[in-house]
Amino acid sequence: MRNLILAFALITGLAGCTTPPAPPWHLAARAGDTTLYEQLGEMDGITRIVEGLLINISEDERIVHHFAETDIDRLNEKLIEQICVESGGPCTYTGDSMQDSHAGFDISEADFNALVEGLIAAMDAEAIPVPAQNRLLARLAPMRGDIIYR
Ligand code: HEM
């Protein structure tokens, strides 16, 4: 019995002094304090990413025709808001739903992939770490069904 109590004291004592083990590397990116919003560079960083995305779209012959009638200032503003919200930033999205804003454009899966390519290139240009890029893309991916073939 004494041995049992000793063993218990040792185990609990040890546990109290031991630093918890570091999370595995693939979880570490999510386990830190840094929010995705911070990793994207907050409002300044997100503004530059969206600017890069819009430039890439304007140079992409595969998809630029979809934006022929678009109010680019509005799109710029709504995209910044949306990425801010999706990354956990202190913003409110005031734009239309993804379903409503993409209705009638008949956007294909290939168009969707082309835009995502443009977004990745814009994030690369801002030196956003790949795990943070993937976190943002994972937040946007579920919108795909509301955007394509509408
Ligand atoms: C994850 C992918 C996408 C996101 C997050 C996204 C987000 C947005 C947002 C926030 C708006 C503004 C809505 C508003 O004005 O209230 C918008 C509009 C628009 N998007 Fe997307 N979009 C995506 C994919 C695409 C793709 C693949 C295309 C075409 C290649 C596209 C074409 C457009 C067009 C043309 C407009 C403007 C519509 C108009 O002029 O009324 N979007 N999108």
Short mmCIF file of C-alpha atoms and ligand atoms in Angstrom, two decimals:
data_model
loop_
_atom_site.label_atom_id
_atom_site.label_comp_id
_atom_site.label_asym_id
_atom_site.label_seq_id
_atom_site.Cartn_x
_atom_site.Cartn_y
_atom_site.Cartn_z
CA MET A 1 0.00 0.00 0.00
CA ARG A 2 2.82 2.38 0.92
CA ASN A 3 4.42 1.59 -2.40
CA LEU A 4 1.21 2.39 -4.19
CA ILE A 5 0.93 5.79 -2.50
CA LEU A 6 4.57 6.49 -3.32
CA ALA A 7 4.06 5.48 -6.91
CA PHE A 8 0.97 7.74 -7.14
CA ALA A 9 2.86 10.68 -5.62
CA LEU A 10 5.74 10.11 -8.00
CA ILE A 11 3.52 9.94 -11.07
CA THR A 12 1.42 12.99 -10.20
CA GLY A 13 4.52 14.87 -9.03
CA LEU A 14 6.32 14.07 -12.23
CA ALA A 15 3.35 15.04 -14.36
CA GLY A 16 3.23 18.40 -12.60
CA CYS A 17 6.85 19.18 -13.46
CA THR A 18 6.99 17.88 -16.99
CA THR A 19 6.47 20.22 -19.94
CA PRO A 20 3.76 18.83 -22.22
CA PRO A 21 5.25 17.32 -25.38
CA ALA A 22 5.21 19.50 -28.51
CA PRO A 23 2.35 18.69 -30.90
CA PRO A 24 3.32 16.80 -34.06
CA TRP A 25 4.55 19.15 -36.80
CA HIS A 26 1.40 18.85 -38.91
CA LEU A 27 -0.73 20.03 -35.98
CA ALA A 28 1.70 22.66 -34.78
CA ALA A 29 0.57 25.20 -37.38
CA ARG A 30 -2.95 25.00 -35.98
CA ALA A 31 -2.01 24.74 -32.34
CA GLY A 32 -0.22 28.11 -32.02
CA ASP A 33 -1.76 31.42 -31.00
CA THR A 34 -1.33 32.94 -34.44
CA THR A 35 -4.66 33.32 -36.13
CA LEU A 36 -4.91 32.89 -39.87
CA TYR A 37 -5.81 36.59 -40.06
CA GLU A 38 -2.42 37.45 -38.55
CA GLN A 39 -0.62 34.99 -40.81
CA LEU A 40 -2.14 36.72 -43.84
CA GLY A 41 -0.76 40.04 -42.61
CA GLU A 42 -4.02 41.44 -41.20
CA MET A 43 -5.83 44.15 -43.23
CA ASP A 44 -2.70 45.41 -45.03
CA GLY A 45 -1.65 41.91 -46.05
CA ILE A 46 -5.16 40.88 -47.12
CA THR A 47 -5.54 44.11 -49.13
CA ARG A 48 -2.31 43.30 -51.00
CA ILE A 49 -3.35 39.68 -51.58
CA VAL A 50 -6.69 40.78 -53.07
CA GLU A 51 -4.96 43.40 -55.22
CA GLY A 52 -2.63 40.67 -56.52
CA LEU A 53 -5.58 38.35 -57.14
CA LEU A 54 -7.43 41.02 -59.15
CA ILE A 55 -4.32 41.74 -61.22
CA ASN A 56 -3.86 38.01 -61.87
CA ILE A 57 -7.52 37.68 -62.92
CA SER A 58 -7.16 40.67 -65.27
CA GLU A 59 -4.21 38.92 -66.97
CA ASP A 60 -5.84 35.48 -67.13
CA GLU A 61 -7.46 34.97 -70.52
CA ARG A 62 -9.24 31.86 -69.27
CA ILE A 63 -11.50 33.79 -66.88
CA VAL A 64 -11.16 37.56 -67.39
CA HIS A 65 -14.26 37.64 -69.66
CA HIS A 66 -16.49 36.81 -66.67
CA PHE A 67 -15.52 40.16 -65.11
CA ALA A 68 -16.23 42.36 -68.15
CA GLU A 69 -19.24 44.05 -66.49
CA THR A 70 -18.03 43.87 -62.90
CA ASP A 71 -17.64 46.87 -60.61
CA ILE A 72 -14.04 46.08 -59.62
CA ASP A 73 -13.96 48.55 -56.70
CA ARG A 74 -16.92 46.76 -55.15
CA LEU A 75 -15.44 43.32 -55.83
CA ASN A 76 -12.17 44.46 -54.26
CA GLU A 77 -13.97 45.68 -51.14
CA LYS A 78 -16.15 42.57 -50.76
CA LEU A 79 -13.26 40.16 -51.30
CA ILE A 80 -11.19 41.91 -48.62
CA GLU A 81 -14.12 41.72 -46.19
CA GLN A 82 -14.75 38.08 -47.00
CA ILE A 83 -11.14 36.95 -46.61
CA CYS A 84 -10.88 38.98 -43.41
CA VAL A 85 -13.95 37.22 -41.96
CA GLU A 86 -12.95 33.75 -43.17
CA SER A 87 -9.50 34.13 -41.63
CA GLY A 88 -10.94 35.13 -38.25
CA GLY A 89 -10.38 38.89 -38.60
CA PRO A 90 -12.51 41.68 -37.10
CA CYS A 91 -14.65 42.37 -40.18
CA THR A 92 -18.22 41.96 -41.35
CA TYR A 93 -19.03 40.65 -44.81
CA THR A 94 -21.54 43.02 -46.40
CA GLY A 95 -21.65 41.50 -49.88
CA ASP A 96 -24.18 39.23 -51.57
CA SER A 97 -24.27 35.48 -51.01
CA MET A 98 -21.94 33.38 -53.15
CA GLN A 99 -24.96 31.80 -54.81
CA ASP A 100 -26.55 35.14 -55.76
CA SER A 101 -23.35 36.88 -56.87
CA HIS A 102 -22.28 34.08 -59.21
CA ALA A 103 -25.71 33.24 -60.66
CA GLY A 104 -25.91 33.41 -64.46
CA PHE A 105 -22.14 33.37 -65.07
CA ASP A 106 -22.02 29.64 -65.75
CA ILE A 107 -18.63 29.39 -64.03
CA SER A 108 -16.99 26.02 -64.71
CA GLU A 109 -14.82 23.90 -62.45
CA ALA A 110 -11.82 24.87 -64.62
CA ASP A 111 -12.71 28.57 -64.12
CA PHE A 112 -12.86 27.99 -60.38
CA ASN A 113 -9.45 26.30 -60.40
CA ALA A 114 -7.99 29.14 -62.49
CA LEU A 115 -9.15 31.70 -59.92
CA VAL A 116 -7.71 29.63 -57.07
CA GLU A 117 -4.40 29.49 -59.00
CA GLY A 118 -4.48 33.29 -59.16
CA LEU A 119 -5.11 33.48 -55.43
CA ILE A 120 -2.23 31.11 -54.65
CA ALA A 121 0.10 33.15 -56.89
CA ALA A 122 -0.99 36.32 -55.07
CA MET A 123 -0.27 34.69 -51.69
CA ASP A 124 3.10 33.39 -52.93
CA ALA A 125 3.99 36.93 -53.99
CA GLU A 126 3.26 38.06 -50.40
CA ALA A 127 5.40 35.20 -49.02
CA ILE A 128 2.44 33.72 -47.11
CA PRO A 129 3.57 30.37 -45.66
CA VAL A 130 2.04 27.36 -47.43
CA PRO A 131 0.23 26.03 -44.30
CA ALA A 132 -1.51 29.41 -43.95
CA GLN A 133 -2.37 29.41 -47.68
CA ASN A 134 -3.89 25.95 -47.25
CA ARG A 135 -5.92 27.10 -44.27
CA LEU A 136 -7.46 29.92 -46.28
CA LEU A 137 -8.12 27.65 -49.26
CA ALA A 138 -9.80 25.14 -46.95
CA ARG A 139 -12.13 27.93 -45.75
CA LEU A 140 -13.04 28.91 -49.31
CA ALA A 141 -13.33 25.40 -50.79
CA PRO A 142 -16.85 24.71 -49.40
CA MET A 143 -18.12 27.76 -51.39
CA ARG A 144 -17.33 25.97 -54.65
CA GLY A 145 -20.78 24.38 -54.92
CA ASP A 146 -22.47 27.78 -54.62
CA ILE A 147 -20.22 29.31 -57.30
CA ILE A 148 -19.92 26.84 -60.17
CA TYR A 149 -22.60 26.02 -62.76
CA ARG A 150 -25.06 28.62 -61.42
C1 HEM B 1 -13.42 30.71 -53.80
C2 HEM B 1 -13.75 31.34 -54.90
C3 HEM B 1 -14.49 32.63 -54.98
C4 HEM B 1 -14.79 33.53 -54.01
C5 HEM B 1 -14.44 33.46 -52.53
C6 HEM B 1 -15.52 34.61 -54.64
C7 HEM B 1 -15.97 35.72 -53.97
C8 HEM B 1 -16.70 36.73 -54.57
C9 HEM B 1 -17.22 37.89 -53.89
C10 HEM B 1 -17.03 38.20 -52.42
C11 HEM B 1 -17.89 38.63 -54.79
C12 HEM B 1 -18.61 39.97 -54.53
C13 HEM B 1 -20.08 39.77 -54.19
C14 HEM B 1 -20.81 41.10 -54.16
O1 HEM B 1 -20.61 41.92 -55.07
O2 HEM B 1 -21.59 41.32 -53.21
C15 HEM B 1 -17.78 37.96 -56.05
C16 HEM B 1 -18.29 38.42 -57.24
C17 HEM B 1 -17.97 37.91 -58.46
N1 HEM B 1 -17.30 36.75 -58.71
FE1 HEM B 1 -16.51 35.51 -57.34
N2 HEM B 1 -15.65 34.34 -55.97
C18 HEM B 1 -15.03 33.15 -56.21
C19 HEM B 1 -14.92 32.51 -57.43
C20 HEM B 1 -15.21 33.07 -58.61
C21 HEM B 1 -14.90 32.51 -59.90
C22 HEM B 1 -14.19 31.19 -60.12
C23 HEM B 1 -15.34 33.39 -60.85
C24 HEM B 1 -15.23 33.32 -62.32
C25 HEM B 1 -14.18 32.85 -62.94
C26 HEM B 1 -15.96 34.49 -60.14
C27 HEM B 1 -16.55 35.56 -60.74
C28 HEM B 1 -17.18 36.59 -60.06
C29 HEM B 1 -17.82 37.70 -60.74
C30 HEM B 1 -17.91 37.92 -62.25
C31 HEM B 1 -18.31 38.53 -59.72
C32 HEM B 1 -19.04 39.87 -59.89
C33 HEM B 1 -20.47 39.65 -60.12
C34 HEM B 1 -21.12 40.95 -60.53
O3 HEM B 1 -20.51 41.71 -61.28
O4 HEM B 1 -22.25 41.19 -60.11
N3 HEM B 1 -15.87 34.27 -58.79
N4 HEM B 1 -17.06 36.81 -55.90
#
